[in-house]
Structure formats: structure tokens, C-alpha cells
Tab-separated table of C-alpha atoms and ligand atoms in Angstrom:
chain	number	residue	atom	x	y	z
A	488	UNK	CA	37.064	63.465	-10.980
A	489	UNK	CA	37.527	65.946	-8.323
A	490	UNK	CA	40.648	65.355	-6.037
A	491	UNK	CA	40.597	64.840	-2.533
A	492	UNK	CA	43.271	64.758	0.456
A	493	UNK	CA	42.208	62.697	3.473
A	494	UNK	CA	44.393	62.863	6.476
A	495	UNK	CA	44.883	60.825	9.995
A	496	UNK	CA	41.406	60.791	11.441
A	497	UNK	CA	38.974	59.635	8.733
A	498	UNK	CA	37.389	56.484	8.909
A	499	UNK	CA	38.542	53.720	6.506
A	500	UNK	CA	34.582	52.849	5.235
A	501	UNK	CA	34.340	56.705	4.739
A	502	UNK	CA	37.335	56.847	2.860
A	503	UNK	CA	36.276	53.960	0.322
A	504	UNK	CA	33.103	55.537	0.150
A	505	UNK	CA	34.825	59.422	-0.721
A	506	UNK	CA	37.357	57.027	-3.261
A	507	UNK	CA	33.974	56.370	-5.389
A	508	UNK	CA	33.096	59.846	-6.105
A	509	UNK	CA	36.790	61.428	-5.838
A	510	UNK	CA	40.263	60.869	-6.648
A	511	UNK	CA	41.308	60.667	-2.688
A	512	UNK	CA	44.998	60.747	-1.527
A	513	UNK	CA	45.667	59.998	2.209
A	514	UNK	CA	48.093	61.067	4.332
A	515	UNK	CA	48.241	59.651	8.102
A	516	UNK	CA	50.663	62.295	9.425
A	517	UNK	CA	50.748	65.910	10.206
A	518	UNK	CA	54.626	66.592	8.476
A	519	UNK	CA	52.564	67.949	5.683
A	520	UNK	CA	54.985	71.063	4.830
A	521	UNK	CA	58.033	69.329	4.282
A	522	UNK	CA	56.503	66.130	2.216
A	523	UNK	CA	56.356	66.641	-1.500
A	524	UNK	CA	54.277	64.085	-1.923
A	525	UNK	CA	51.522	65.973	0.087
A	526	UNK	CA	52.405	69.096	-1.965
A	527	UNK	CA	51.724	68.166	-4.523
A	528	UNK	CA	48.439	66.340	-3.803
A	529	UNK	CA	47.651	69.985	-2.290
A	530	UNK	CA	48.362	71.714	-5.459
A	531	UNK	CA	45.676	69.953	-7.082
A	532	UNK	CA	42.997	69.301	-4.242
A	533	UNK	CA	39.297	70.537	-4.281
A	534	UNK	CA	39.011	69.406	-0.948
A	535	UNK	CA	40.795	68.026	2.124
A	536	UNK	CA	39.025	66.388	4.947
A	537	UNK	CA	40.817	65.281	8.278
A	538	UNK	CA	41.828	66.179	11.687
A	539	UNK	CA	43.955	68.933	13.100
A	540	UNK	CA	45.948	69.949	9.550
A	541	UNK	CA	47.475	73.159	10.105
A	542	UNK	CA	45.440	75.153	7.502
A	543	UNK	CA	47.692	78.354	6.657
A	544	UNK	CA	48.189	81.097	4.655
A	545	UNK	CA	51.331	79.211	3.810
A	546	UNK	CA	49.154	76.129	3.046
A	547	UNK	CA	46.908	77.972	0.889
A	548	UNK	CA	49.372	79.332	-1.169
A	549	UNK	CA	50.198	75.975	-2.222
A	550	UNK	CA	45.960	75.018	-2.618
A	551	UNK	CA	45.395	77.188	-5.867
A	552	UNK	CA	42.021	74.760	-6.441
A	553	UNK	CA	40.947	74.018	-2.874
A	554	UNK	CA	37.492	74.552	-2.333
A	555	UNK	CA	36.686	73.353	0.998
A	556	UNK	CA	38.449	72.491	4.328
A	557	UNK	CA	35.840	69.691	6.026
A	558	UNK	CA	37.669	69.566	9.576
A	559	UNK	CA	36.660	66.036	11.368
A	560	UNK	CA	36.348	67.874	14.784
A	561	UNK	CA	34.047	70.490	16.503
A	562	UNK	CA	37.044	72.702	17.143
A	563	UNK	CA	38.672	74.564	14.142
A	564	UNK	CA	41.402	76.675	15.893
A	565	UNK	CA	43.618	74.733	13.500
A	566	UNK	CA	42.258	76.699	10.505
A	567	UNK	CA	42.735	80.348	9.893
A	568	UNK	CA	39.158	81.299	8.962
A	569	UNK	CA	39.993	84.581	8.270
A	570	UNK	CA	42.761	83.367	5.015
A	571	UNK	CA	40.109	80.671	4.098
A	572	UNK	CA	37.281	83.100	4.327
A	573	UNK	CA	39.295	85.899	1.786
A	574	UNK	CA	39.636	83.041	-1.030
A	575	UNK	CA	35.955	81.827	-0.785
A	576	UNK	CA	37.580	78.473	0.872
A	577	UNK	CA	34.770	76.898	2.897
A	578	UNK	CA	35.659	75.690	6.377
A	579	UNK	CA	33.082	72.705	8.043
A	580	UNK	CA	33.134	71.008	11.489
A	581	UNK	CA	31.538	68.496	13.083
A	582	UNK	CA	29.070	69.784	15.636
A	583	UNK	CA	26.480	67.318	17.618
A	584	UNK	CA	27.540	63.772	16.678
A	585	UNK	CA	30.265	63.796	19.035
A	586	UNK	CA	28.560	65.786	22.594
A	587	UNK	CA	27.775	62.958	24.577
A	588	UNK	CA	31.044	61.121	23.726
A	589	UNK	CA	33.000	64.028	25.175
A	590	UNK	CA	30.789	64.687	27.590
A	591	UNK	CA	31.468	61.125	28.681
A	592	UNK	CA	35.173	61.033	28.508
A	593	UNK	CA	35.086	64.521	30.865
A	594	UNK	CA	33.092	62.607	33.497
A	595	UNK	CA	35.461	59.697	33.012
A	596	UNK	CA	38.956	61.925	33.637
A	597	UNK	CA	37.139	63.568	36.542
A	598	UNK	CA	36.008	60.434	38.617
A	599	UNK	CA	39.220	59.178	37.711
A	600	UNK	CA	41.210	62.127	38.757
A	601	UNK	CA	38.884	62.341	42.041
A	602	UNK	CA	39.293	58.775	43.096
A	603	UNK	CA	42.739	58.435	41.725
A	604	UNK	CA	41.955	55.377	39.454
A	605	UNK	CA	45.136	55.688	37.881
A	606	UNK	CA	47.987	56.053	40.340
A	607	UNK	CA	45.853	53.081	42.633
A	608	UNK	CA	45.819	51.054	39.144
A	609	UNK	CA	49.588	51.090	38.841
A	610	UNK	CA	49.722	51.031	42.409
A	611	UNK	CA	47.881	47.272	41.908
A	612	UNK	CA	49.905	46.454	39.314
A	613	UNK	CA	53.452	47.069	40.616
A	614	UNK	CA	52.288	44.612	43.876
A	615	UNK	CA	52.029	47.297	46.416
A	616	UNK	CA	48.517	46.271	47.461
A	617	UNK	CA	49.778	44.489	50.838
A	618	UNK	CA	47.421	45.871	53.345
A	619	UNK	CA	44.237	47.601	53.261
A	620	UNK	CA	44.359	50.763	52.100
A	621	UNK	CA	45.568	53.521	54.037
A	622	UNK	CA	43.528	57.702	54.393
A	623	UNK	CA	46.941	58.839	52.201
A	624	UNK	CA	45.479	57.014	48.696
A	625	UNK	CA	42.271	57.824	49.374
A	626	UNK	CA	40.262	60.314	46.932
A	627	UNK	CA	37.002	62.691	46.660
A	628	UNK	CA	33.650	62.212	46.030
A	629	UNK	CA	32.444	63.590	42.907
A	630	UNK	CA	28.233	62.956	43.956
A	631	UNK	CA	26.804	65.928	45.622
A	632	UNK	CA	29.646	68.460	44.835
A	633	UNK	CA	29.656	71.490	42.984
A	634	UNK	CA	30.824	71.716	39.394
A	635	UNK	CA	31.680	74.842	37.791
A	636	UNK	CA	31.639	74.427	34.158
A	637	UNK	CA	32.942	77.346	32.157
A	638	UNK	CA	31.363	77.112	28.544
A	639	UNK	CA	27.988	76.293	27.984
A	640	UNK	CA	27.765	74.720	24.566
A	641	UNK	CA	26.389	71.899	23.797
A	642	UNK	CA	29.008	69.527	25.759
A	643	UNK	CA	28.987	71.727	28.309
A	644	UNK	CA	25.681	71.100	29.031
A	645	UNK	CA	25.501	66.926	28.242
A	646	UNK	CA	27.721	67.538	31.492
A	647	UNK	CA	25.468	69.351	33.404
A	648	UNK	CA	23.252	66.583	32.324
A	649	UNK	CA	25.864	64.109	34.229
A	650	UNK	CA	26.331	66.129	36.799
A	651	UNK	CA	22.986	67.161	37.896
A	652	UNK	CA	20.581	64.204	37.205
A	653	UNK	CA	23.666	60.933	37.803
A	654	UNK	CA	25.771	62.319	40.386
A	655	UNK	CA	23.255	64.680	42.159
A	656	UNK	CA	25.994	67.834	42.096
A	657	UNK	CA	25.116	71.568	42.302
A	658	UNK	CA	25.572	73.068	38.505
A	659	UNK	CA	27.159	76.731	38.157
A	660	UNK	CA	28.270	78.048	35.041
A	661	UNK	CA	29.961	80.765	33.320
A	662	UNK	CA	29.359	81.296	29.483
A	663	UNK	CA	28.653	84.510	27.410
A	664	UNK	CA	25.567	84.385	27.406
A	665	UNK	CA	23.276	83.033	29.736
A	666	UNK	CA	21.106	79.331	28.855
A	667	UNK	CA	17.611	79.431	30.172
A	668	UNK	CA	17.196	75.814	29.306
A	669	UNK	CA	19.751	75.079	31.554
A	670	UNK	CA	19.210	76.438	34.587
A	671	UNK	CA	15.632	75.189	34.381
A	672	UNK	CA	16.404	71.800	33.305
A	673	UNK	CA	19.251	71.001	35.365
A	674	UNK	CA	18.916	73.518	38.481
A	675	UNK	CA	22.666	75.321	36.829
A	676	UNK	CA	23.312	78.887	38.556
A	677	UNK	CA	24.719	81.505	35.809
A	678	UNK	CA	27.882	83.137	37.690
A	679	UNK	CA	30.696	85.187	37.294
A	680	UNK	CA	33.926	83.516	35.835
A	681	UNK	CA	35.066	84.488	40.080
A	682	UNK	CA	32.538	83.365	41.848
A	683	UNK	CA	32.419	80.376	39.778
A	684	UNK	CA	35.938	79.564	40.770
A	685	UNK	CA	36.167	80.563	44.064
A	686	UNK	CA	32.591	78.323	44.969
A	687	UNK	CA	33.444	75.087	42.689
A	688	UNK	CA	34.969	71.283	43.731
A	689	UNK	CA	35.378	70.843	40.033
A	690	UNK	CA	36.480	73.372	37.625
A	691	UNK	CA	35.599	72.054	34.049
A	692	UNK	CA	37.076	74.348	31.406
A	693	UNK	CA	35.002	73.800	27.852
A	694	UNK	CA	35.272	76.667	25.827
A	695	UNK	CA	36.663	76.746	22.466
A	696	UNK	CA	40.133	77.891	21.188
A	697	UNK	CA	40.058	81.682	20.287
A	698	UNK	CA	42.299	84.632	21.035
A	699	UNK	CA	39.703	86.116	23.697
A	700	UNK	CA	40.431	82.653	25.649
A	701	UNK	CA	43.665	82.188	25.202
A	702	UNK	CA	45.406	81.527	28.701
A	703	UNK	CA	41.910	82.447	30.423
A	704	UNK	CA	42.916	80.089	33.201
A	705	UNK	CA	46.216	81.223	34.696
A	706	UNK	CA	47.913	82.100	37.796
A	707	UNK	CA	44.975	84.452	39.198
A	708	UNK	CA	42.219	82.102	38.056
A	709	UNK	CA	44.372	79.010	40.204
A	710	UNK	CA	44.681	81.422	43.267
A	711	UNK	CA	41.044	81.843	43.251
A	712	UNK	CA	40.177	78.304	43.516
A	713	UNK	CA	39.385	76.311	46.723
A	714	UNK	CA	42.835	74.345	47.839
A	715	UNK	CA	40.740	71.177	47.321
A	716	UNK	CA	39.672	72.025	43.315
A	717	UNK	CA	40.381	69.764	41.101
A	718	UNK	CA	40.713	70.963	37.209
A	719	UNK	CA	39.599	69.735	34.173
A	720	UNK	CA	40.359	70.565	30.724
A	721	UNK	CA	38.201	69.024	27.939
A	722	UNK	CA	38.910	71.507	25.633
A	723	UNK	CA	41.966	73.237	24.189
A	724	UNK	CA	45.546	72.839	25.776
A	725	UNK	CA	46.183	76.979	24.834
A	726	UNK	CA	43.599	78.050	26.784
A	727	UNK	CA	45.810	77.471	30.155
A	728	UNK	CA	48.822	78.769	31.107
A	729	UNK	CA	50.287	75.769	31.843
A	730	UNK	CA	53.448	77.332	34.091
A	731	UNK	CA	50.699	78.267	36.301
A	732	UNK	CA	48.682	75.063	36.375
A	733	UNK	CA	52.032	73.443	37.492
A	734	UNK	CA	52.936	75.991	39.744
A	735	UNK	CA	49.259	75.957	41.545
A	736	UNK	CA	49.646	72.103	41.425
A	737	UNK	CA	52.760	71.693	43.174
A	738	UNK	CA	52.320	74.831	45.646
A	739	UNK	CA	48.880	72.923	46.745
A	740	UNK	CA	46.778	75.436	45.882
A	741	UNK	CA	44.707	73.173	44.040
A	742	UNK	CA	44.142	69.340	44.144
A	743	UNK	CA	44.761	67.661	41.112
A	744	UNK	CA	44.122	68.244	37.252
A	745	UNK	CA	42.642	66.226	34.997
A	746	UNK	CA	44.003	67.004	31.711
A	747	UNK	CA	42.975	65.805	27.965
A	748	UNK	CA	44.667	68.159	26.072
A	749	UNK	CA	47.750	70.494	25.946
A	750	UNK	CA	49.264	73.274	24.878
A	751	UNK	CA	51.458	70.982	22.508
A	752	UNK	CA	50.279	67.992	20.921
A	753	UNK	CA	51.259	65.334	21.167
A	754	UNK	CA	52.338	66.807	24.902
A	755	UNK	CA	56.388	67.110	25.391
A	756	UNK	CA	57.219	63.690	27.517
A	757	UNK	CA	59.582	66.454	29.649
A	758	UNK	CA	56.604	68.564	30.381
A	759	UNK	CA	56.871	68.711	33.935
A	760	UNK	CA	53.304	67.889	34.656
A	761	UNK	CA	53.312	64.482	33.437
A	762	UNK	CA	55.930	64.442	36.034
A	763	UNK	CA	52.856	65.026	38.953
A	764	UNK	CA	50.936	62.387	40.752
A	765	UNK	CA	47.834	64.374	41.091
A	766	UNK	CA	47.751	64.950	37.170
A	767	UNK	CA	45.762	62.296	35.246
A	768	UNK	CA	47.295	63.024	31.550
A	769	UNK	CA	45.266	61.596	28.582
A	770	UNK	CA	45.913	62.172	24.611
A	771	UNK	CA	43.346	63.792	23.598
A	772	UNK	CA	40.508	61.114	23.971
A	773	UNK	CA	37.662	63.122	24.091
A	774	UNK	CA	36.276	61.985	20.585
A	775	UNK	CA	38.063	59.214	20.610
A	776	UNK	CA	35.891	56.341	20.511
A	777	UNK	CA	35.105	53.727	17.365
A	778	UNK	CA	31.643	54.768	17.313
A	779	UNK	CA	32.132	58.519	17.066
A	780	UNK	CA	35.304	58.080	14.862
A	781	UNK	CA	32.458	57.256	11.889
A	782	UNK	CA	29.574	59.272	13.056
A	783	UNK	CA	32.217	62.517	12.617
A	784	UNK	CA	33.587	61.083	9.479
A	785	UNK	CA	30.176	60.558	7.854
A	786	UNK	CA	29.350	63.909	8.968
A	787	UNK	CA	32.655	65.522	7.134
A	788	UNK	CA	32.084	63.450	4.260
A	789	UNK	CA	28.978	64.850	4.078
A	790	UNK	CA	29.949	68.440	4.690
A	791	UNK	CA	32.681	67.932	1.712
A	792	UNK	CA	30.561	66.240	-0.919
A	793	UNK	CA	27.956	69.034	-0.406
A	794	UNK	CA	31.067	71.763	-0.710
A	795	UNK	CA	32.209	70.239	-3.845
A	796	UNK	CA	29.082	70.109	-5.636
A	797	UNK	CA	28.743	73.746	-5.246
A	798	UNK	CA	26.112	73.648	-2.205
A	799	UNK	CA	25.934	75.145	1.550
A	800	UNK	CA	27.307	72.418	3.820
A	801	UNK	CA	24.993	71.831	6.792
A	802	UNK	CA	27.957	72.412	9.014
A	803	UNK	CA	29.851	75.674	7.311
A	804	UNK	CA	31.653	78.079	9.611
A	805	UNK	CA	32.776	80.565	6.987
A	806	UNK	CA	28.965	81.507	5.150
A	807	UNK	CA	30.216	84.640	3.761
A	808	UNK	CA	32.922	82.033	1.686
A	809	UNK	CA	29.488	79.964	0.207
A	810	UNK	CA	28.049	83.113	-0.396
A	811	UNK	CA	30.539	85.075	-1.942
A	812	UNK	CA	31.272	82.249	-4.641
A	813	UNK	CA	27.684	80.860	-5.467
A	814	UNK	CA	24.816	83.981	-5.015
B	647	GLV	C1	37.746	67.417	19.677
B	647	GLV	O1	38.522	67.876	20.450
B	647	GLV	C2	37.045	68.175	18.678
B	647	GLV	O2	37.249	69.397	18.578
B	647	GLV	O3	36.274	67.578	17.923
């Protein structure tokens, strides 16, 4: 029997179902380096399937059998493709199952960073509701706005879905390469990473995690933006400089951020944004829901079991790894 490491975010069903076929070994935090116990599960591991594990050159030198890396997320900036790539280790994501969930929780953050739903929730709840309520806790409209989203993948455009056909707004995006199907679907305007932050309400960064967009959003991207943006990040905490964000934030140079990830994870509780009213902070929910938890884990499953019996998973990033070992 082949062994298997799960780790934190694979469903339990999924996990009985992998414990049929495999000898599976799970570990539910990231301290993998320093555990022995994980170690030496990685020493003898085919496979390892799970969320955000820091896959290394270090770790590799301790996964002389691993053949596959099944990542239960659509990002992989946690695995060094290159390293996996050079020792014919296959690296999967999850792409698809989970676009309309995070499309969904980035519609969510923004209403609720535009109307304010959570400062006027604990505002409730600590009794200060004693009169109607005054212009200084009002919010924005989100309906009939413009949204700038910068990334045009998939999720970027369930939001231009959202935002064109529920909430009526004007679509411009910035991408590499232009989407036909979405400017004729949902009216989007293809524009210049400037003019799409200089014309936007709502700046909705959804690219993934690479060094070309590492920090794209910084100081000079904040300056450009209209004094009453508001910011969202659904998609990687690196690719902001946070120093600016808070800098734009507190200077007024922008309205209020609506943030799902950071640069650190699980954020500092002394970052001095969580420290803002007009930041809505959230822990990375963007996947998060039951549903999706075992649509994605299915989906790795499936990616591994195909891996370990030799074949192309449907979801591979590295091909030249498949190739290399198996034509
Ligand atoms: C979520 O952030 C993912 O990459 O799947």
C-alpha cells in the first residue's frame, strides 16, 4: 500500500475514502519541519494532499519517494514548481469547483466593507443604537458603480458576472490578455492597470501569487486611486505592499479595504491594519465554505489517485514532471 500524508484542509469522508486505497497519515498543522513524526511520514510518502504545506527544496530532500503534491487550493505559490518539476514530482490544484464560492465571498467583503456591516454590527451589539442613525455611519452603494477587477480568470469573471447582471455596475478590467467573452457577455472594458485605477469605486485585486505580481499594488497604485476607492483583495496577501495600503488608508487617500488575505498567515494580531475601522479583515474565507471544502477535496483526491497510479492528473501544473517520468 502506497503511503499518503493528508494535512489541515481535507475533508474527513475524503480522507476515509483515500484510507481504503492508501496508508494515509494526517497532520492538522503547518509545524511540519520541526515534527518528527511528520518526517518521517515524509520520508516514506508517495503522495501528500492538503492545503498551504510549504513544499521546499528543504522538504523534498526529506521526500526521497514522493510522487505527487495534490494542493487542495487553486493557488500553488506555496509549492516551488521549479524543485518539484526537476525530480519529476507532480504538482495538482484545484481549478473550477471553487469560482463561484470565491466569487461569492468577494461580493460579500465588498458590500460589507461598502455599507460597513461590521463596525454597525458591533456597533448594535455594544448598545450604541440609541437614535437613528446619523450621515457619519453611513456607507456606499455598491449598485451602479464601477468595478475594476484586475485578473481575469475564471473568478474574476463569476464577479463580473455579480457585478454586471445583480448589481447593474460598469465592468473594467486589467488582465494579460484580453477576454472577448467578457466584454461581450458582461459589457467589461479591457484597460490599462492606470486607467483602471484611477476610473474604479472598487478595486478588486485577483491575480495569482507570482514574482511578476509581487507588491503590484503599492504606494503609486494607492495614489492613483479615487479618495473614495475602496480595495479588495481576494487573492494573495504578497501581492500588496501592505505599508502602503496602511499608509493610503490612514492618509485618506482611499476609503476602506476589504481584505481576505495577508501577507502573513494567519495575519500578525499587531498588524496595524486590523487596528483600522475602515478595514474589514477576514481569514482567508474565500473557499471556505462546507460545500466547497468536499467538492476541492474530491477533486485532490482525484488528482492524487490518478498521480499515483502512474496517470496525467486532470488538474497537473507541472506536465513536463508526468512526461518526463511516464513517455
Ligand atoms: C484559495 O485561496 C485557493 O487558492 O484555493
Amino acid at each position: 500500500m502506497k503511503k499518503v500524508i493528508a494535512y489541515t484542509r481535507v475533508s474527513k469522508s475524503v480522507r476515509e475514502q483515500l484510507k481504503k486505497k492508501y496508508e494515509v497519515t494526517y497532520f492538522e498543522n503547518y509545524e511540519y519541519i520541526n515534527d518528527p513524526e511528520f518526517l518521517k511520514a515524509l520520508k516514506e510518502a508517495s503522495g501528500i494532499i492538503g492545503l498551504e504545506l510549504k513544499v521546499t527544496e528543504e522538504l523534498l530532500n526529506y521526500a526521497p519517494n514522493l510522487e505527487i503534491v495534490s494542493n487542495v487550493s487553486v493557488g500553488y505559490d506555496n509549492l516551488d514548481i521549479n524543485a518539484m518539476t526537476k525530480r519529476n514530482i507532480m504538482a495538482t490544484n484545484t481549478p473550477g469547483v471553487l469560482t463561484n464560492t470565491v466569487a461569492d465571498a468577494v461580493f460579500g467583503i465588498m458590500l460589507a466593507t461598502a455599507r460597513r456591516i461590521p463596525e454597525l454590527n458591533t456597533f448594535v451589539k455594544n448598545g450604541n443604537w440609541k437614535e437613528y442613525l446619523q450621515l457619519e455611519h453611513f456607507g456606499t452603494d455598491v449598485h451602479n458603480k464601477t468595478i475594476g477587477i484586475i485578473g481575469m480568470g475564471s473568478i474574476g469573471e463569476a464577479i463580473a458576472k455579480r457585478s454586471h447582471f445583480g448589481f447593474d455596475m460598469n465592468v473594467l478590467y486589467h488582465n494579460r490578455s484580453r477576454k472577448e467573452h467578457v466584454e461581450k457577455v458582461y459589457n467589461a472594458t479591457y484597460c490599462s492597470l492606470n486607467e483602471l485605477l484611477e476610473q474604479s469605486d472598487f478595486v478588486c485585486l485577483m491575480v495569482p501569487s507570482t514574482p511578476e505580481t509581487e507588491r503590484m499594488i503599492g504606494e503609486n497604485e494607492f495614489k492613483r486611486m479615487k479618495q473614495s476607492a475602496i480595495f479588495i483583495n481576494g487573492s494573495r496577501g504578497k501581492n500588496v505592499d501592505e505599508k502602503a495600503l496602511y499608509q493610503a488608508l490612514i492618509n485618506n487617500e482611499i476609503l476602506a479595504a476589504g481584505l481576505d488575505v495577508f501577507e502573513k498567515e494567519p495575519v500578525n494580531p499587531d498588524n496595524p491594519l486590523l487596528k483600522l475601522d475602515n478595514v474589514i479583515a477576514l481569514p482567508h474565507i474565500g473557499a471556505a465554505t462546507r460545500e466547497n471544502e468536499l467538492a476541492m477535496s474530491m477533486l485532490a483526491a482525484k488528482n492524487l489517485e490518478m498521480g499515483l497510479l502512474g496517470k496525467c492528473p486532470p488538474n497537473i501544473i507541472n506536465r513536463e514532471a508526468y512526461y518526463d517520468d511516464h513517455n
